Amino acid sequence: MFREAIEKIRELRERANRYRDQLSKNEFLTRYVLIDPFLRLLGWDVENPELVRPEFSTTAGRPDYALLVEGKPIAFIGAKSLGRQEDLQQYISYCVSEGVKYFIATDGAKWEVYDTQILKPLIEKRIAEWDLTRDEPGEVLRRSFILFRYSPFKEVVAEPLTRTEVSKQPERPIEEGASLTSIKPKPGMDLKFHEIVFPDGRLYELKKWRDILLRTVDWLVVSNRLARERVPVKVGRKRYLINIEPKHPTGEKFRDPKEVTGYFVECNYGVPSIFRYSVKLLRDFGVDPSGVFLV
């Protein structure tokens, strides 16, 4: 699912860039080319009026879309042509008049989700946002989970997936795949995942738990985050995690060294430490580990 979703996001990004001139002049083309496909990606069948209704009638006006659950609108969407902005106050008035909690503003590329019932100024009502043309596909997918049809906007589980609140993500069953930070690893647990997916959409195969650490190192190198001047990488005063030779600062050799793109990684760790060091590496090199998925 993650691979297909990331590929679709890449495709939508290419469309937005390729047809920018036409899309900037035509709202309906933007809806057809960008907005409808993205809603389908998140499980909202735009051809099913039990789930999505365009030009939904309210006492205050007509939002461009309504997302429905059990026949009731849970969110209104205001759509504009690519590069144009919504009149947020007008559309939020639609939500208030109908008692609809959420409003979504989009030009097909940039998406913003607002909780209209938060008693704060308008800008502080925004609980999530992403941009198909600027954010990495994996980051778009992570943030847009708030709109995923099978879990969005339900009071008991919905949490905004923003940079500051990613720790509030509902934990999913480990067998179904999860972000790196949502898993609570235990010694001796079985590996139920087959791939690791990084924020730019790059995928690596997993065969052993240590592959999580090794693939993380490889991705940091190929994405130009980990370079020679940042090595060695320490995990204590007397131990290295990564070095250009398989030795610790004391001269002791790595107990289980594995070479990755010209670096040696110490892999003599149990499952909890593999996770801990992988998460630490990502954070140390400026990457949010909650945007890395095991599937």
CSV table of C-alpha atoms in Angstrom, one decimal:
chain,number,residue,atom,x,y,z
A,1,MET,CA,0.0,0.0,0.0
A,2,PHE,CA,2.8,2.5,0.9
A,3,ARG,CA,4.7,1.9,-2.3
A,4,GLU,CA,1.6,2.4,-4.5
A,5,ALA,CA,0.6,5.5,-2.5
A,6,ILE,CA,4.0,7.1,-2.8
A,7,GLU,CA,4.2,6.4,-6.5
A,8,LYS,CA,0.8,8.0,-6.9
A,9,ILE,CA,1.9,11.1,-5.0
A,10,ARG,CA,4.9,11.3,-7.3
A,11,GLU,CA,2.6,11.1,-10.3
A,12,LEU,CA,0.4,13.9,-9.0
A,13,ARG,CA,3.4,16.0,-8.3
A,14,GLU,CA,4.6,15.6,-11.9
A,15,ARG,CA,1.1,16.4,-13.2
A,16,ALA,CA,1.0,19.6,-11.2
A,17,ASN,CA,4.3,20.8,-12.5
A,18,ARG,CA,3.7,19.7,-16.1
A,19,TYR,CA,0.3,21.3,-16.4
A,20,ARG,CA,0.8,24.2,-14.1
A,21,ASP,CA,-0.3,26.9,-16.6
A,22,GLN,CA,-3.5,25.1,-17.5
A,23,LEU,CA,-4.4,24.2,-13.9
A,24,SER,CA,-3.8,27.7,-12.7
A,25,LYS,CA,-6.6,28.9,-15.0
A,26,ASN,CA,-9.1,26.1,-14.5
A,27,GLU,CA,-10.6,25.0,-11.2
A,28,PHE,CA,-12.5,22.1,-12.6
A,29,LEU,CA,-9.4,20.8,-14.4
A,30,THR,CA,-7.6,21.0,-11.1
A,31,ARG,CA,-10.3,19.0,-9.4
A,32,TYR,CA,-10.3,16.4,-12.1
A,33,VAL,CA,-6.5,16.1,-12.4
A,34,LEU,CA,-5.3,16.5,-8.8
A,35,ILE,CA,-7.9,16.7,-6.2
A,36,ASP,CA,-10.2,13.8,-7.2
A,37,PRO,CA,-7.2,11.4,-7.6
A,38,PHE,CA,-5.7,12.4,-4.2
A,39,LEU,CA,-9.1,11.8,-2.5
A,40,ARG,CA,-9.3,8.4,-4.1
A,41,LEU,CA,-5.8,7.6,-2.9
A,42,LEU,CA,-7.0,8.2,0.7
A,43,GLY,CA,-10.0,5.9,0.3
A,44,TRP,CA,-12.7,8.5,-0.7
A,45,ASP,CA,-14.5,7.3,-3.8
A,46,VAL,CA,-15.5,10.5,-5.5
A,47,GLU,CA,-18.0,8.6,-7.6
A,48,ASN,CA,-19.9,7.3,-4.6
A,49,PRO,CA,-22.4,9.9,-3.3
A,50,GLU,CA,-22.6,8.1,0.0
A,51,LEU,CA,-19.0,9.1,0.6
A,52,VAL,CA,-18.4,12.3,-1.5
A,53,ARG,CA,-20.8,14.8,-2.7
A,54,PRO,CA,-19.7,17.8,-4.9
A,55,GLU,CA,-21.5,21.1,-4.6
A,56,PHE,CA,-23.1,20.2,-1.3
A,57,SER,CA,-26.0,22.5,-0.5
A,58,THR,CA,-26.0,24.3,2.9
A,59,THR,CA,-28.0,27.3,4.2
A,60,ALA,CA,-24.9,29.4,3.9
A,61,GLY,CA,-23.7,28.3,0.5
A,62,ARG,CA,-22.2,25.4,-1.5
A,63,PRO,CA,-18.8,23.9,-0.5
A,64,ASP,CA,-17.1,22.2,-3.4
A,65,TYR,CA,-17.1,18.8,-1.7
A,66,ALA,CA,-18.6,17.2,1.3
A,67,LEU,CA,-17.0,14.0,2.9
A,68,LEU,CA,-19.7,11.9,4.5
A,69,VAL,CA,-19.8,9.1,7.0
A,70,GLU,CA,-23.1,7.3,7.5
A,71,GLY,CA,-24.8,9.9,5.5
A,72,LYS,CA,-23.6,12.9,7.5
A,73,PRO,CA,-20.9,15.4,6.4
A,74,ILE,CA,-17.8,15.3,8.5
A,75,ALA,CA,-15.8,17.7,6.4
A,76,PHE,CA,-16.3,20.3,3.7
A,77,ILE,CA,-13.6,20.9,1.0
A,78,GLY,CA,-13.1,24.2,-0.7
A,79,ALA,CA,-11.2,23.8,-4.0
A,80,LYS,CA,-9.5,26.4,-6.2
A,81,SER,CA,-7.4,26.3,-9.3
A,82,LEU,CA,-3.7,25.6,-8.8
A,83,GLY,CA,-1.9,28.5,-7.0
A,84,ARG,CA,-5.1,30.3,-5.9
A,85,GLN,CA,-6.2,30.7,-2.3
A,86,GLU,CA,-9.6,30.0,-0.6
A,87,ASP,CA,-11.7,32.5,1.2
A,88,LEU,CA,-11.3,30.5,4.4
A,89,GLN,CA,-13.8,32.6,6.5
A,90,GLN,CA,-16.5,32.0,4.0
A,91,TYR,CA,-16.1,28.3,3.9
A,92,ILE,CA,-15.7,27.9,7.6
A,93,SER,CA,-19.1,29.7,7.9
A,94,TYR,CA,-20.5,26.8,5.8
A,95,CYS,CA,-19.1,24.4,8.5
A,96,VAL,CA,-20.5,26.5,11.3
A,97,SER,CA,-24.0,26.7,9.8
A,98,GLU,CA,-24.2,22.9,9.4
A,99,GLY,CA,-22.3,21.9,12.5
A,100,VAL,CA,-19.5,20.3,10.5
A,101,LYS,CA,-16.3,20.2,12.5
A,102,TYR,CA,-13.6,20.1,9.7
A,103,PHE,CA,-12.8,22.3,6.7
A,104,ILE,CA,-10.2,21.4,4.0
A,105,ALA,CA,-8.8,24.1,1.7
A,106,THR,CA,-6.8,22.9,-1.4
A,107,ASP,CA,-5.6,24.1,-4.7
A,108,GLY,CA,-4.8,20.5,-5.7
A,109,ALA,CA,-1.1,20.8,-4.5
A,110,LYS,CA,-1.3,22.5,-1.1
A,111,TRP,CA,-3.8,21.0,1.4
A,112,GLU,CA,-4.8,22.6,4.8
A,113,VAL,CA,-7.1,21.0,7.4
A,114,TYR,CA,-8.9,23.2,9.9
A,115,ASP,CA,-10.8,22.3,13.0
A,116,THR,CA,-13.6,24.9,12.9
A,117,GLN,CA,-14.7,24.3,16.5
A,118,ILE,CA,-11.4,25.3,18.0
A,119,LEU,CA,-12.0,28.6,19.9
A,120,LYS,CA,-8.9,30.4,18.6
A,121,PRO,CA,-8.1,32.8,15.7
A,122,LEU,CA,-8.4,31.4,12.2
A,123,ILE,CA,-4.8,30.6,11.6
A,124,GLU,CA,-4.7,28.6,14.9
A,125,LYS,CA,-7.5,26.4,13.7
A,126,ARG,CA,-5.2,24.8,11.2
A,127,ILE,CA,-4.3,21.3,12.4
A,128,ALA,CA,-2.5,19.8,9.4
A,129,GLU,CA,-1.0,20.8,6.1
A,130,TRP,CA,1.1,19.4,3.2
A,131,ASP,CA,2.2,20.3,-0.3
A,132,LEU,CA,2.4,17.7,-3.1
A,133,THR,CA,4.9,19.8,-5.0
A,134,ARG,CA,7.2,20.7,-2.2
A,135,ASP,CA,7.1,18.0,0.5
A,136,GLU,CA,8.7,14.5,0.1
A,137,PRO,CA,6.1,11.9,-1.0
A,138,GLY,CA,6.6,10.0,2.3
A,139,GLU,CA,6.0,13.1,4.3
A,140,VAL,CA,2.9,13.9,2.3
A,141,LEU,CA,1.6,10.5,3.0
A,142,ARG,CA,2.3,10.7,6.7
A,143,ARG,CA,0.6,14.1,7.1
A,144,SER,CA,-2.4,13.2,4.9
A,145,PHE,CA,-3.3,10.2,7.1
A,146,ILE,CA,-5.6,12.5,8.9
A,147,LEU,CA,-7.8,12.3,5.8
A,148,PHE,CA,-7.6,8.5,5.4
A,149,ARG,CA,-11.1,7.4,5.0
A,150,TYR,CA,-11.0,4.5,7.5
A,151,SER,CA,-9.7,6.5,10.5
A,152,PRO,CA,-10.3,10.3,9.9
A,153,PHE,CA,-12.2,12.7,12.0
A,154,LYS,CA,-13.6,10.1,14.4
A,155,GLU,CA,-13.4,11.7,17.8
A,156,VAL,CA,-11.8,8.8,19.6
A,157,VAL,CA,-8.8,8.4,17.3
A,158,ALA,CA,-8.4,11.4,15.1
A,159,GLU,CA,-5.2,13.4,15.9
A,160,PRO,CA,-3.6,16.1,13.7
A,161,LEU,CA,-0.5,14.7,12.0
A,162,THR,CA,1.6,17.9,12.2
A,163,ARG,CA,5.4,18.2,12.9
A,164,THR,CA,4.7,19.0,16.5
A,165,GLU,CA,2.1,16.4,17.2
A,166,VAL,CA,3.4,13.3,15.4
A,167,SER,CA,3.7,11.5,18.8
A,168,LYS,CA,-0.1,11.4,19.0
A,169,GLN,CA,-0.5,9.1,16.0
A,170,PRO,CA,-2.8,6.2,16.8
A,171,GLU,CA,-0.7,3.0,17.1
A,172,ARG,CA,-1.5,0.5,14.4
A,173,PRO,CA,-1.2,-3.3,14.7
A,174,ILE,CA,2.4,-4.2,14.1
A,175,GLU,CA,1.5,-6.8,11.5
A,176,GLU,CA,0.0,-4.1,9.3
A,177,GLY,CA,3.1,-1.9,9.2
A,178,ALA,CA,3.9,1.1,11.2
A,179,SER,CA,6.1,4.1,11.5
A,180,LEU,CA,9.5,3.5,13.1
A,181,THR,CA,8.6,5.5,16.3
A,182,SER,CA,5.2,3.7,16.8
A,183,ILE,CA,6.8,0.3,17.4
A,184,LYS,CA,7.7,-0.9,20.9
A,185,PRO,CA,10.4,-3.5,20.1
A,186,LYS,CA,11.1,-6.4,22.4
A,187,PRO,CA,14.0,-8.8,22.5
A,188,GLY,CA,13.4,-11.9,20.4
A,189,MET,CA,10.4,-10.6,18.6
A,190,ASP,CA,9.8,-11.9,15.1
A,191,LEU,CA,10.4,-9.7,12.0
A,192,LYS,CA,7.0,-9.2,10.4
A,193,PHE,CA,8.1,-6.5,8.0
A,194,HIS,CA,9.5,-6.8,4.5
A,195,GLU,CA,10.5,-3.3,3.6
A,196,ILE,CA,11.5,0.0,5.1
A,197,VAL,CA,10.2,3.2,3.4
A,198,PHE,CA,12.0,6.5,3.9
A,199,PRO,CA,10.5,10.0,3.5
A,200,ASP,CA,11.6,10.5,-0.1
A,201,GLY,CA,9.9,7.2,-1.1
A,202,ARG,CA,13.1,5.1,-1.3
A,203,LEU,CA,12.4,1.5,-0.4
A,204,TYR,CA,14.8,-1.2,1.0
A,205,GLU,CA,14.2,-4.8,1.6
A,206,LEU,CA,14.4,-6.2,5.1
A,207,LYS,CA,15.5,-9.7,5.9
A,208,LYS,CA,16.9,-9.3,9.5
A,209,TRP,CA,16.3,-6.7,12.2
A,210,ARG,CA,19.8,-5.3,11.8
A,211,ASP,CA,18.8,-4.4,8.2
A,212,ILE,CA,16.8,-1.5,9.7
A,213,LEU,CA,20.0,0.0,11.0
A,214,LEU,CA,22.0,-0.8,7.9
A,215,ARG,CA,19.4,0.6,5.5
A,216,THR,CA,19.1,3.7,7.6
A,217,VAL,CA,22.8,4.3,7.3
A,218,ASP,CA,22.7,3.6,3.5
A,219,TRP,CA,19.8,6.0,3.0
A,220,LEU,CA,21.5,8.8,5.1
A,221,VAL,CA,24.6,8.4,2.8
A,222,VAL,CA,22.8,8.4,-0.5
A,223,SER,CA,20.5,11.3,0.5
A,224,ASN,CA,23.7,13.3,1.2
A,225,ARG,CA,23.1,13.6,5.0
A,226,LEU,CA,25.9,11.4,6.3
A,227,ALA,CA,29.3,12.4,4.9
A,228,ARG,CA,32.9,11.6,5.9
A,229,GLU,CA,33.2,14.7,8.0
A,230,ARG,CA,30.4,13.4,10.3
A,231,VAL,CA,32.2,10.1,10.9
A,232,PRO,CA,32.9,8.4,13.3
A,233,VAL,CA,29.4,8.4,14.9
A,234,LYS,CA,29.5,7.7,18.6
A,235,VAL,CA,27.0,5.9,20.8
A,236,GLY,CA,29.0,6.3,24.0
A,237,ARG,CA,32.4,7.5,25.1
A,238,LYS,CA,34.1,4.2,24.3
A,239,ARG,CA,32.0,2.9,21.4
A,240,TYR,CA,31.3,3.9,17.8
A,241,LEU,CA,28.2,3.0,15.8
A,242,ILE,CA,29.7,4.0,12.5
A,243,ASN,CA,33.4,4.4,11.5
A,244,ILE,CA,35.5,4.3,8.4
A,245,GLU,CA,37.2,1.3,9.9
A,246,PRO,CA,35.7,-1.4,12.1
A,247,LYS,CA,37.2,-0.2,15.3
A,248,HIS,CA,36.0,1.6,18.5
A,249,PRO,CA,38.0,4.5,19.9
A,250,THR,CA,39.8,2.2,22.3
A,251,GLY,CA,41.1,0.2,19.4
A,252,GLU,CA,38.8,-2.7,20.1
A,253,LYS,CA,37.4,-4.2,16.9
A,254,PHE,CA,33.6,-4.2,16.1
A,255,ARG,CA,32.1,-7.5,17.2
A,256,ASP,CA,29.7,-7.7,14.2
A,257,PRO,CA,30.8,-5.2,11.6
A,258,LYS,CA,28.9,-4.7,8.3
A,259,GLU,CA,30.1,-2.5,5.5
A,260,VAL,CA,27.7,0.0,4.0
A,261,THR,CA,28.7,2.3,1.2
A,262,GLY,CA,32.2,2.7,2.4
A,263,TYR,CA,31.4,2.8,6.1
A,264,PHE,CA,31.5,0.2,8.8
A,265,VAL,CA,28.5,-0.2,11.1
A,266,GLU,CA,28.5,-2.1,14.4
A,267,CYS,CA,25.6,-4.5,14.4
A,268,ASN,CA,26.2,-6.4,17.6
A,269,TYR,CA,22.9,-5.3,19.1
A,270,GLY,CA,19.5,-6.7,20.1
A,271,VAL,CA,16.2,-5.6,18.6
A,272,PRO,CA,15.5,-2.7,21.0
A,273,SER,CA,19.0,-1.2,20.4
A,274,ILE,CA,18.6,-1.6,16.7
A,275,PHE,CA,15.5,0.6,16.8
A,276,ARG,CA,17.0,3.0,19.3
A,277,TYR,CA,20.1,3.7,17.3
A,278,SER,CA,18.2,3.9,14.0
A,279,VAL,CA,15.9,6.5,15.5
A,280,LYS,CA,18.8,8.4,17.0
A,281,LEU,CA,20.7,8.5,13.7
A,282,LEU,CA,17.7,9.9,11.9
A,283,ARG,CA,17.1,12.6,14.4
A,284,ASP,CA,20.8,13.5,14.7
A,285,PHE,CA,20.9,14.0,10.9
A,286,GLY,CA,17.7,16.1,10.8
A,287,VAL,CA,15.1,13.5,9.8
A,288,ASP,CA,11.8,12.9,11.6
A,289,PRO,CA,11.8,9.1,12.3
A,290,SER,CA,8.0,9.1,12.4
A,291,GLY,CA,8.1,9.6,8.7
A,292,VAL,CA,10.0,6.3,8.2
A,293,PHE,CA,7.7,3.3,7.8
A,294,LEU,CA,8.1,-0.5,8.1
A,295,VAL,CA,5.8,-2.4,5.8
